[in-house]
Amino acid sequence: MTAKESASKLSTPIQYVKGVGPPLEPCFHTLGIRTVKDLLFFFPRDYDEAAPRVAIRDLTVGEWAWIQGTVGDIQSRTTAKGKKLLEAVIVDGEARLYATWFNAQGIEKILRVGESVRLGGTAWQDGPYWRMTHPRWKRGNLEEEQETDTLVPVYRLTKGLRQETLRKIMRGALDAYCFEIQEAFPESWRQERTLLEIAQALEWIHFPPDRENLEQARRRLVYQECLVPRLAAEAARVQEIAESPAIVLPVDARLDARIRRLLPFDLTEGQNVALKEITTDLASEAPMRRLLQGDVGSGKTAVALYAMLVAVAHGHQAALMVPTEILARQHSQRIQAYLRRSHVRMGVLSKGTPGAERKRLLAAARDGEVDLLIGTQALLRADLGMRNLALVVVDEQHRFGVRQRTRLRAAGRSPHLLVMSATPIPRSVALGQFGDLDITTIQGVPEGRQPVKTYLVRAEQGEKWWEFVRRKLREGRQAYIVAPFAQEKRTEYVADVESLFEKLTNDELSSFRVAHVHGKMATQEKLGVMEDFRQGNYQALVATSLVEVGMDVPNATIMTIYHPQQFGLAQLHQLRGRVARGSHAGYCACLLTEASVAARERLENFARVTDGFRLAELDLKARGQGDVWGTRQHGAPKSLLIDFSRDANILEQAAADARQLVQDGAWEKPAFDRLRGLVARYSSRAAWSWLSG
Ligand code: ADP
Ligand code: MG
């Protein structure tokens, strides 16, 4: 069979697959499955244990099992808290088990009294009764089914398509077409990495004989899922170097000393290590594509500034892009202070920049009369066109989408690109989610920093906390108070900045100078308040999470967070980072209410762990794969298979292999023809089809 024949078989419309036909075709289209190939790459979202099946009286507490019985009774009621609760009694001979579902839609339509059903779950005992909460369910009798498989795929479904039907269709399709998928990896290369053949991986991802086979299948597919985008990035880079190389910006000892003299502090070991990687990139005509990350307060800005000054020293331009006006203002103030003794011409461009000034600045930037341009996303829209742009830095990157990044790149001629992530990201996630970026991590934070003491404060301890806050304010420190909403919101509790500001100024902080700020205020007013707070004119600032990003007021050492359950771990960590900026010890309190209980574990982790990377790992474990820290890029495809808490090694290997393959040219050999085909397809963004070739 030729590759061409295979390809045409794989692109057979789904309607002609056995068991589908015109009646089911629309269901498959709804699921995004149009061809045989789409079907084979429609992976299970989960797997059922087909065994063991246990009689109710033989259940073991805490162990997962299937039981089989008849539905004896079903009752639904509403709990005191307004939750809908459904309880079914399953009878198996003399024994019975109570199954409970909360807010489950439609289960009562499946479980009918007197009918046979099987439930799978972890059983527990409540006095004399066996119980399962939210068990998996299945109508019908277990005996009627084949029991050879130990794991059964569970697919995402759509109206009109049943799980059992889809399984049958998949089984048939695998048997008929699985071997049409061309192996993209050369045999020896695949074996060196102990990766399954693609056909075997597909068979086992759908119908794994056991967990280990499933893991092998997943590993093969995850490797490929990571390798292909990496290869695309490496290959694009090679092409870019050939077509429009970046400007080479070497750093010698003199330049290095000149730049360091401008900074008011010595760089930390971690910053120096990071800089080494960055300056190596800058000295090459391969455009830098690097993600710089570090814990909150690790000093990413200074590293970025160093890089920008390298560009400027060579007579070129650099641009720094930030997500908010406040950050633009703050960065420019800080950088301006550093650059007092230099000749660097700096410009600041943001939404608030008046029309005439903006025009002048843009013209100056275009003509090369501005060396360093700082601005918000408005910069992007303004079609930069800086004549000598050699480096673009994007701060707090997780607010920037992939598409914006691409646009930015197109704005100059292959400028070097450095993006800084706002929050630490586990390396595996960074590798998986930022497929086109190299990663540099700043280890540690500047010396003398003390970890922020974090407290979970129960309502009855509130007065004690405020007593502490007042004492610190009298000592001359400043405080942030953060609430989830800007203006009054109809919730059971006060959770907005305006009401809270009123309450605090009348009560807890009545003898202090307090200001408030939130996103609904006019930009100039907002900036004015923040600036006044920075200069110490206010002692306390009541704010929304707007202060999360970038606020850098070393004298502010106390953070009080109202309704912390409203914030994600990353946000909480950012907020806490606001009070760890100077040499004074920082304190952070999460004020708990009844509503915080649901987020108890997250909050406890937050209080216990101050290292951002460890916190990110915990977040990852708690949430499994998916959107860690909420950093998934806008428009980036969601991973089908990657589990970031387990796949670090395989992702690392794929990244290293991609680099190696392109750099030593092996990639051009005929043995890699098919892989190159996949990469080409990925580069043309043909959805997920790149995975299957
Ligand atoms: P982040 O990595 O969170 O963006 P910043 O770049 O804002 O951190 O730096 C945090 C604070 O640490 C700033 O006030 C900055 O001036 C200061 N800082 C950065 N590097 C050093 C250093 N090497 N020594 C002392 N202070 C530093
Ligand atoms: Mg920063």
XYZ file of C-alpha atoms and ligand atoms in Angstrom:
721
model
C 0.000 0.000 0.000
C 1.387 3.375 -0.906
C 1.302 6.349 1.403
C -1.099 7.993 -0.971
C -3.582 5.138 -0.828
C -3.372 5.139 2.942
C -3.997 8.835 3.102
C -7.076 8.550 0.980
C -8.444 5.702 3.101
C -7.879 7.751 6.217
C -9.736 10.677 4.775
C -12.812 8.545 4.125
C -15.809 10.552 5.340
C -17.088 9.346 8.685
C -20.469 8.477 7.249
C -18.953 5.462 5.461
C -17.421 4.000 8.572
C -19.172 0.831 9.631
C -21.915 1.560 12.115
C -22.151 5.280 11.395
C -24.185 5.929 8.257
C -26.350 8.966 7.608
C -28.302 8.708 10.901
C -25.239 9.135 13.130
C -23.168 11.327 10.848
C -24.387 14.609 12.393
C -23.425 13.401 15.886
C -19.881 12.796 14.739
C -19.724 16.153 13.042
C -20.810 17.749 16.296
C -17.839 16.096 17.964
C -15.553 17.462 15.284
C -15.081 14.075 13.637
C -15.358 14.234 9.861
C -13.036 11.525 8.652
C -11.679 8.147 9.670
C -8.517 9.828 10.823
C -10.405 12.249 13.056
C -12.105 9.243 14.590
C -8.888 7.380 15.362
C -7.519 10.488 17.024
C -10.616 11.071 19.082
C -9.133 9.906 22.363
C -11.076 8.692 25.382
C -11.593 11.248 28.093
C -11.386 8.505 30.681
C -11.347 4.751 31.191
C -13.683 2.550 33.140
C -12.513 -0.332 35.172
C -14.367 -3.321 33.833
C -13.452 -5.296 36.916
C -13.560 -6.285 39.646
C -17.200 -6.810 40.159
C -18.133 -7.412 43.720
C -21.288 -8.443 45.521
C -22.484 -5.641 47.793
C -21.920 -7.692 50.929
C -18.306 -8.333 49.851
C -17.434 -4.665 49.337
C -14.368 -3.243 51.054
C -14.418 0.256 52.439
C -12.347 2.636 50.332
C -11.811 0.278 47.423
C -13.000 0.868 43.925
C -15.450 -1.725 42.585
C -18.346 -2.377 40.329
C -21.526 -3.649 41.899
C -24.532 -5.065 40.178
C -28.127 -4.910 41.332
C -31.667 -3.831 40.781
C -32.904 -0.340 41.454
C -35.117 -0.641 44.529
C -36.168 2.926 45.059
C -35.281 6.432 43.933
C -35.863 9.603 45.848
C -34.970 13.121 45.054
C -35.005 15.973 47.506
C -33.545 19.395 48.022
C -31.031 19.976 50.787
C -31.183 22.881 53.223
C -28.623 24.664 51.048
C -30.775 24.306 47.974
C -28.802 21.529 46.335
C -30.732 18.874 44.504
C -29.947 15.445 45.819
C -30.815 12.150 44.248
C -30.632 8.910 46.183
C -31.092 5.451 44.708
C -31.240 2.148 46.566
C -29.590 -0.725 44.758
C -30.546 -4.208 45.849
C -28.367 -7.260 45.377
C -29.906 -10.280 47.087
C -30.175 -9.395 50.757
C -27.758 -6.499 50.589
C -28.459 -2.930 49.605
C -26.407 0.089 48.712
C -27.350 3.750 48.701
C -26.057 5.771 45.795
C -26.138 9.551 46.006
C -25.767 12.251 43.379
C -25.827 15.991 43.927
C -27.208 18.234 41.209
C -27.012 15.440 38.687
C -29.236 16.040 35.723
C -31.184 13.235 34.231
C -29.864 10.281 36.176
C -33.352 9.541 37.362
C -34.252 8.929 33.748
C -31.575 6.269 33.495
C -32.191 4.499 36.759
C -35.660 3.073 36.771
C -37.096 1.135 39.643
C -36.914 -2.561 39.027
C -34.277 -2.348 36.347
C -30.858 -3.856 36.393
C -27.945 -1.496 36.842
C -24.281 -1.506 37.631
C -22.506 1.169 39.594
C -18.795 1.743 39.866
C -17.137 3.698 42.600
C -15.478 3.727 45.953
C -17.767 2.344 48.600
C -18.003 3.603 52.141
C -20.031 2.612 55.136
C -22.482 4.769 56.987
C -23.592 2.778 60.012
C -25.082 -0.405 58.624
C -25.459 1.021 55.114
C -23.160 0.860 52.123
C -22.894 4.048 50.151
C -21.349 5.399 46.979
C -21.313 9.062 46.055
C -21.417 10.011 42.380
C -20.686 6.472 41.205
C -20.255 5.728 37.556
C -23.346 4.002 36.300
C -24.410 1.779 33.558
C -27.721 0.321 32.779
C -27.992 -3.371 32.103
C -26.379 -6.485 33.311
C -22.642 -6.922 33.564
C -22.797 -10.602 32.705
C -24.047 -9.822 29.248
C -20.841 -8.030 28.415
C -17.495 -9.301 27.392
C -15.212 -9.179 30.333
C -11.905 -9.626 28.591
C -10.854 -5.979 28.760
C -9.882 -4.567 32.074
C -10.152 -0.963 30.920
C -12.950 0.391 28.813
C -12.727 3.710 27.031
C -15.113 6.469 27.981
C -15.622 9.003 25.213
C -17.055 12.452 25.129
C -20.527 12.068 23.700
C -23.207 14.135 22.137
C -26.961 13.855 21.987
C -28.008 10.821 20.026
C -24.743 8.941 20.341
C -24.379 6.316 23.038
C -21.161 5.296 24.695
C -21.573 1.657 23.755
C -22.277 2.572 20.118
C -19.224 4.755 19.857
C -17.053 2.054 21.400
C -18.255 -0.464 18.854
C -17.657 1.919 15.982
C -14.205 2.756 17.300
C -13.348 -0.898 17.731
C -14.320 -1.591 14.149
C -12.526 1.464 12.798
C -9.323 0.585 14.616
C -9.374 -2.905 13.176
C -10.029 -1.612 9.700
C -7.802 1.455 9.525
C -5.284 1.568 12.327
C -2.434 0.313 10.165
C -3.054 2.905 7.506
C -1.539 5.520 9.794
C 2.021 6.005 8.698
C 4.742 5.789 11.294
C 6.470 9.161 11.394
C 9.567 8.100 13.305
C 12.432 6.041 11.880
C 12.531 2.578 13.436
C 15.902 2.794 15.185
C 15.238 6.270 16.482
C 11.889 5.186 17.872
C 13.410 2.170 19.558
C 16.188 4.161 21.176
C 13.468 6.124 22.916
C 11.344 3.063 23.647
C 8.380 4.627 21.937
C 5.546 2.463 20.688
C 4.733 2.252 17.023
C 1.920 4.572 16.098
C -0.523 1.764 15.276
C 0.113 0.102 18.613
C -0.194 3.406 20.435
C -3.548 4.064 18.807
C -4.846 0.601 19.609
C -3.820 0.931 23.236
C -4.939 4.480 23.776
C -8.445 3.301 22.916
C -8.445 -0.244 24.245
C -5.565 -0.680 26.679
C -5.105 -4.197 28.021
C -3.866 -2.661 31.255
C -2.710 0.578 32.847
C 0.876 0.101 31.854
C 0.054 -0.340 28.184
C -2.121 2.717 28.402
C 0.781 4.671 29.830
C 3.073 3.508 27.016
C 0.531 4.584 24.448
C 0.025 7.934 26.092
C 3.773 8.478 26.288
C 4.247 7.910 22.600
C 1.460 10.321 21.724
C 2.495 12.965 24.247
C 6.042 12.838 22.935
C 4.780 13.440 19.438
C 2.424 16.149 20.595
C 5.313 18.043 22.109
C 7.922 17.229 19.479
C 6.025 18.475 16.463
C 5.441 22.071 17.619
C 9.002 22.245 18.871
C 10.318 21.068 15.526
C 8.101 23.573 13.784
C 9.561 26.327 15.951
C 13.142 25.193 15.381
C 12.610 24.881 11.667
C 10.910 28.261 11.475
C 13.865 29.706 13.283
C 16.309 28.276 10.798
C 14.256 29.731 8.001
C 13.972 33.052 9.762
C 17.724 33.250 10.246
C 18.166 32.628 6.554
C 15.561 35.140 5.458
C 15.726 37.881 8.048
C 18.306 37.332 10.722
C 18.197 39.168 14.000
C 20.671 41.892 14.770
C 23.755 40.496 16.446
C 24.255 42.144 19.825
C 27.416 40.899 21.515
C 28.347 41.952 25.036
C 31.971 42.518 25.958
C 33.381 43.179 29.402
C 33.268 46.943 28.934
C 29.654 47.037 27.926
C 28.783 44.649 30.711
C 30.434 46.929 33.281
C 28.767 50.000 31.817
C 25.323 48.496 32.135
C 25.901 47.142 35.614
C 27.049 50.541 36.810
C 23.591 51.926 36.033
C 21.794 49.462 38.281
C 21.449 50.416 41.954
C 22.171 46.874 43.109
C 24.372 43.911 42.251
C 22.559 41.290 40.278
C 21.871 38.052 42.087
C 23.470 34.780 41.113
C 20.128 33.705 39.666
C 19.862 36.848 37.578
C 23.411 36.414 36.294
C 22.804 32.835 35.235
C 19.667 33.917 33.398
C 21.532 36.771 31.739
C 24.159 34.411 30.448
C 21.520 32.519 28.473
C 19.981 35.721 27.229
C 23.210 37.405 26.148
C 24.222 34.226 24.333
C 20.997 34.510 22.354
C 21.515 38.200 21.696
C 24.980 37.584 20.313
C 23.588 35.310 17.646
C 21.750 36.116 14.470
C 19.150 33.553 15.394
C 16.349 35.690 16.819
C 15.927 35.045 20.527
C 12.594 33.443 21.455
C 12.817 33.117 25.189
C 10.507 32.869 28.153
C 11.997 34.363 31.305
C 10.384 33.223 34.473
C 11.076 33.475 38.138
C 9.174 33.753 41.346
C 7.356 36.956 42.128
C 9.998 39.508 43.111
C 12.923 37.574 41.650
C 13.934 40.651 39.671
C 12.932 39.884 36.113
C 12.719 43.542 35.175
C 16.383 44.212 35.881
C 17.363 41.290 33.684
C 15.137 42.540 30.903
C 16.491 46.051 31.272
C 20.028 44.759 30.925
C 19.065 43.112 27.655
C 17.378 46.271 26.413
C 20.428 48.340 27.246
C 22.556 45.955 25.217
C 20.379 46.725 22.206
C 20.550 50.456 22.852
C 24.304 50.402 23.352
C 24.627 48.923 19.877
C 22.660 51.843 18.495
C 19.406 49.963 18.150
C 15.971 50.239 19.690
C 14.186 48.152 22.288
C 10.513 48.033 23.231
C 8.962 46.933 26.502
C 5.319 45.955 26.437
C 3.197 45.624 29.541
C -0.418 44.691 30.137
C -1.610 47.735 32.125
C -1.193 51.500 32.279
C -0.067 51.266 35.855
C 2.681 48.898 34.981
C 3.776 51.077 32.082
C 3.927 54.054 34.400
C 5.760 52.165 37.060
C 8.329 50.539 34.831
C 9.077 53.835 33.156
C 9.566 55.622 36.468
C 11.876 52.957 37.730
C 13.834 52.661 34.531
C 14.062 56.414 34.199
C 15.624 56.562 37.640
C 18.223 53.960 36.653
C 18.990 55.770 33.432
C 19.529 59.213 34.924
C 23.241 59.013 34.275
C 22.900 57.682 30.746
C 21.974 59.134 27.388
C 19.214 56.680 26.708
C 16.181 58.338 25.133
C 13.075 56.777 26.579
C 9.441 57.140 25.531
C 6.257 55.973 27.204
C 3.193 55.184 25.189
C -0.139 54.077 26.563
C -3.840 54.471 26.177
C -3.677 57.607 28.286
C -1.075 59.295 26.098
C -2.681 62.401 24.516
C -3.123 62.282 20.752
C -0.492 64.849 19.812
C 2.127 63.414 22.117
C 1.378 59.962 20.845
C 1.844 61.051 17.252
C 5.114 62.717 18.058
C 6.350 59.672 19.964
C 5.431 57.261 17.239
C 7.141 59.378 14.637
C 10.219 59.648 16.824
C 10.181 55.899 17.388
C 9.874 55.288 13.696
C 12.735 57.615 12.895
C 14.960 56.022 15.485
C 14.959 59.016 17.806
C 13.674 56.998 20.731
C 15.953 54.258 22.040
C 13.675 52.602 24.514
C 9.917 52.568 24.097
C 7.708 51.432 26.954
C 4.022 50.927 26.500
C 0.831 48.980 26.901
C -0.944 46.945 24.316
C -1.819 50.227 22.630
C 1.692 49.884 21.293
C 0.651 46.815 19.405
C -2.242 48.498 17.738
C -0.070 51.419 16.795
C 1.792 49.402 14.184
C 5.131 49.956 15.742
C 7.374 50.105 12.726
C 10.408 51.183 14.735
C 13.269 51.586 12.347
C 15.966 49.964 14.433
C 13.982 47.655 16.633
C 16.328 44.917 17.816
C 14.599 43.597 20.929
C 11.053 43.310 22.179
C 10.346 42.487 25.816
C 6.851 41.476 26.886
C 6.226 41.629 30.615
C 3.624 39.654 32.563
C 3.252 37.514 29.524
C 0.360 35.282 30.466
C -1.989 38.056 29.501
C -0.690 38.057 25.983
C -2.031 35.602 23.495
C -0.083 33.652 20.971
C -1.620 35.639 18.163
C -0.486 38.947 19.626
C 2.980 37.572 19.963
C 3.051 36.641 16.312
C 1.831 40.072 15.321
C 4.481 41.691 17.424
C 7.122 39.673 15.743
C 5.942 40.765 12.374
C 6.177 44.402 13.444
C 9.959 44.621 13.118
C 12.492 42.651 11.192
C 13.043 39.639 13.363
C 13.703 41.424 16.601
C 14.856 39.305 19.507
C 11.937 38.460 21.768
C 11.946 38.025 25.526
C 8.689 37.288 27.294
C 8.363 37.343 31.047
C 5.760 35.282 32.796
C 3.958 36.841 35.704
C 3.880 33.753 37.852
C 6.198 30.819 38.075
C 5.141 27.941 35.880
C 6.300 24.356 36.372
C 8.831 23.528 33.712
C 6.723 20.802 32.189
C 3.865 23.230 31.684
C 6.156 25.810 30.175
C 7.539 23.219 27.779
C 4.110 22.007 26.819
C 2.328 25.313 26.577
C 4.938 27.590 25.139
C 6.105 25.284 22.405
C 7.885 28.033 20.523
C 9.917 29.453 23.390
C 13.139 28.513 25.128
C 12.904 28.770 28.861
C 15.087 30.578 31.350
C 14.325 30.446 35.024
C 15.713 32.865 37.590
C 16.505 30.894 40.708
C 15.988 32.563 44.044
C 15.188 36.136 44.993
C 17.489 39.036 45.999
C 19.154 38.632 49.341
C 17.616 40.087 52.424
C 14.100 39.272 51.325
C 12.065 37.680 54.005
C 9.310 35.281 53.129
C 5.887 36.774 53.638
C 4.163 35.383 56.705
C 0.747 34.244 55.616
C -2.221 33.768 57.895
C -5.691 32.392 57.461
C -7.717 34.619 59.750
C -11.073 33.396 61.029
C -13.837 35.903 61.673
C -13.354 35.857 65.414
C -9.654 36.693 65.006
C -10.386 39.639 62.740
C -10.092 42.316 65.401
C -6.680 41.017 66.410
C -5.465 41.200 62.829
C -6.631 44.778 62.437
C -4.925 45.671 65.701
C -1.727 44.319 64.157
C -2.278 46.256 60.923
C -2.766 49.503 62.844
C 0.421 48.910 64.780
C 2.406 48.412 61.571
C 0.889 51.536 60.038
C 1.910 53.532 63.088
C 5.426 52.159 62.661
C 5.391 53.764 59.228
C 4.589 50.817 56.977
C 1.811 50.778 54.401
C -0.972 48.299 53.726
C -3.047 46.927 50.864
C -6.571 45.703 51.377
C -7.904 43.685 48.469
C -11.493 42.797 47.658
C -12.788 40.819 44.692
C -15.187 43.387 43.219
C -15.052 47.078 42.372
C -18.527 48.240 43.175
C -21.418 46.908 45.134
C -22.458 43.482 44.081
C -25.439 41.684 45.418
C -23.813 38.935 47.382
C -24.485 37.795 50.900
C -21.374 39.558 52.060
C -19.593 42.829 51.447
C -17.060 42.069 48.753
C -16.524 45.284 46.892
C -13.895 47.959 47.177
C -16.262 50.901 47.537
C -18.311 49.504 50.414
C -15.232 48.179 52.072
C -13.488 51.524 51.780
C -16.421 53.176 53.492
C -16.521 50.588 56.243
C -12.798 50.651 56.916
C -12.521 54.439 56.963
C -15.392 54.586 59.456
C -14.196 51.785 61.585
C -11.022 49.693 61.529
C -8.801 52.317 59.887
C -10.657 55.472 60.869
C -7.570 57.272 62.127
C -5.444 56.597 59.032
C -5.098 58.043 55.552
C -6.827 55.541 53.319
C -7.444 55.603 49.559
C -9.194 53.274 47.226
C -8.739 52.268 43.620
C -10.419 49.940 41.160
C -10.669 49.342 37.458
C -13.925 51.234 37.011
C -12.250 54.537 37.879
C -10.895 56.868 35.219
C -7.320 56.133 34.234
C -5.879 59.423 35.415
C -7.624 59.161 38.781
C -6.413 55.604 39.161
C -2.847 56.499 38.355
C -3.003 59.495 40.676
C -4.100 57.385 43.625
C -1.470 54.754 42.992
C 1.235 57.361 42.679
C 0.146 59.026 45.916
C 0.227 55.671 47.643
C 3.667 54.957 46.262
C 4.929 58.263 47.619
C 3.531 57.452 51.023
C 0.747 60.036 51.028
C -1.683 57.274 51.870
C -1.094 54.633 54.507
C -3.534 52.114 53.198
C -4.948 51.314 49.794
C -8.213 49.455 49.315
C -8.150 47.894 45.863
C -9.295 45.195 43.524
C -6.796 42.652 42.259
C -5.693 45.439 39.955
C -2.696 45.810 42.248
C -1.823 42.191 41.561
C 0.399 43.065 38.667
C 3.632 44.835 39.204
C 2.892 47.249 42.062
C 6.270 47.863 43.565
C 6.127 49.807 46.810
C 8.803 48.409 49.120
C 7.364 50.191 52.152
C 4.041 48.378 51.774
C 4.333 45.267 53.888
C 0.826 44.233 54.830
C -1.726 42.592 52.610
C -5.262 41.859 53.727
C -7.367 39.806 51.336
C -11.135 39.751 51.692
C -12.978 36.694 50.361
C -9.819 34.904 49.298
C -11.855 32.045 47.847
C -12.644 34.349 44.956
C -9.025 34.315 43.831
C -6.975 31.590 42.204
C -3.695 30.428 43.694
C -1.670 32.330 41.130
C -3.493 35.531 41.898
C -3.101 35.072 45.623
C 0.592 34.502 45.172
C 0.910 37.614 43.041
C -0.959 39.633 45.631
C 1.283 38.360 48.364
C 4.241 39.260 46.184
C 3.254 42.924 46.576
C 4.411 42.912 50.185
C 7.726 41.161 49.727
C 9.515 43.906 47.881
C 11.817 45.421 50.457
C 13.856 44.582 53.512
C 10.928 44.726 55.945
C 9.109 41.514 56.740
C 5.828 41.140 54.854
C 2.522 39.879 56.228
C -0.462 38.585 54.360
C -3.848 37.660 55.785
C -6.703 35.883 54.113
C -9.867 36.809 55.978
C -12.015 33.718 56.049
C -15.766 33.549 55.932
C -18.125 30.628 55.637
C -17.802 30.894 51.895
C -14.045 30.275 52.162
C -14.542 26.734 53.379
C -14.834 25.312 49.895
C -11.417 26.700 49.050
C -9.911 25.552 52.315
C -7.272 23.268 50.865
C -6.082 25.800 48.335
C -5.857 28.475 51.007
C -4.018 26.202 53.385
C -1.469 25.370 50.718
C -1.114 29.050 50.007
C -0.453 29.850 53.649
C 1.985 26.993 54.087
C 4.031 27.279 50.898
C 5.738 30.546 50.009
C 7.845 29.280 47.113
C 5.953 30.086 43.930
C 7.286 27.122 41.976
C 6.286 24.654 44.655
C 2.901 26.294 44.857
C 2.501 25.956 41.120
C 3.351 22.265 41.371
C 0.733 21.825 44.057
C -1.810 23.613 41.942
C -0.894 21.311 39.108
C -1.349 18.198 41.224
C -4.650 19.410 42.560
C -6.058 20.195 39.172
C -4.323 17.598 37.092
C -3.749 18.418 33.500
C -5.215 21.422 31.854
C -5.104 25.034 32.635
C -2.435 25.437 35.241
C -2.289 28.863 36.842
C -4.766 29.906 34.192
C -1.825 30.422 31.884
C -3.083 28.578 28.875
C -2.640 30.853 25.941
C -5.567 32.359 24.179
C -6.063 30.446 21.003
C -3.563 27.744 21.895
C -5.013 24.325 21.291
C -5.845 22.431 24.416
C -3.652 19.450 24.897
C -5.340 16.181 24.209
C -3.164 14.026 26.353
C -0.441 15.858 28.189
C -0.525 15.492 31.936
C 1.896 18.096 33.152
C 2.312 16.606 36.570
C 3.638 13.377 35.080
C 5.085 14.189 31.706
C 7.995 16.467 32.552
C 10.603 13.946 31.388
C 9.021 13.150 28.102
C 8.438 16.820 27.334
C 12.043 17.580 28.164
C 13.218 14.796 25.892
C 11.034 15.984 23.033
C 12.336 19.539 23.352
C 15.953 18.366 23.377
C 15.375 16.009 20.446
C 13.761 18.745 18.379
C 16.716 21.019 18.867
C 19.206 18.275 18.111
C 17.413 17.091 14.995
C 17.320 20.523 13.434
C 20.751 21.624 14.534
C 22.696 18.634 13.280
C 20.680 18.511 10.092
C 19.589 14.872 10.580
C 16.148 16.233 10.153
C 16.740 16.770 6.434
C 17.393 13.084 5.789
C 14.822 10.993 3.916
C 14.184 8.919 7.042
C 12.430 11.932 8.490
C 10.299 12.699 5.456
C 7.098 11.794 7.233
C 7.920 13.697 10.368
C 8.690 16.733 8.238
C 5.292 16.284 6.656
C 3.644 16.386 10.081
C 5.537 19.502 10.994
C 4.594 21.232 7.767
C 0.991 20.409 8.447
C 1.260 21.733 11.983
C 2.843 24.933 10.742
C -0.066 25.473 8.426
C -2.303 25.057 11.466
C -4.526 22.349 10.146
C -6.141 21.934 13.557
C -4.945 18.751 15.197
C -4.476 16.730 12.108
C -0.732 17.199 12.365
C -0.677 14.583 15.055
C -1.839 11.912 12.704
C -0.025 12.832 9.538
P 9.508 40.524 39.289
O 10.437 39.419 38.950
O 8.395 40.079 40.191
O 9.006 41.274 38.098
P 10.908 42.967 39.853
O 11.716 42.952 38.654
O 9.749 43.894 39.898
O 10.375 41.498 40.169
O 11.849 43.190 41.099
C 11.352 43.185 42.390
C 12.081 44.189 43.253
O 13.391 43.716 43.501
C 12.224 45.546 42.642
O 11.994 46.494 43.633
C 13.654 45.582 42.152
O 14.161 46.880 42.166
C 14.342 44.717 43.184
N 15.529 44.024 42.710
C 15.694 43.407 41.525
N 16.913 42.836 41.429
C 17.534 43.077 42.595
C 18.836 42.748 43.114
N 19.710 42.036 42.414
N 19.129 43.160 44.361
C 18.232 43.879 45.084
N 17.020 44.229 44.650
C 16.656 43.843 43.423
Mg 7.552 42.082 37.093
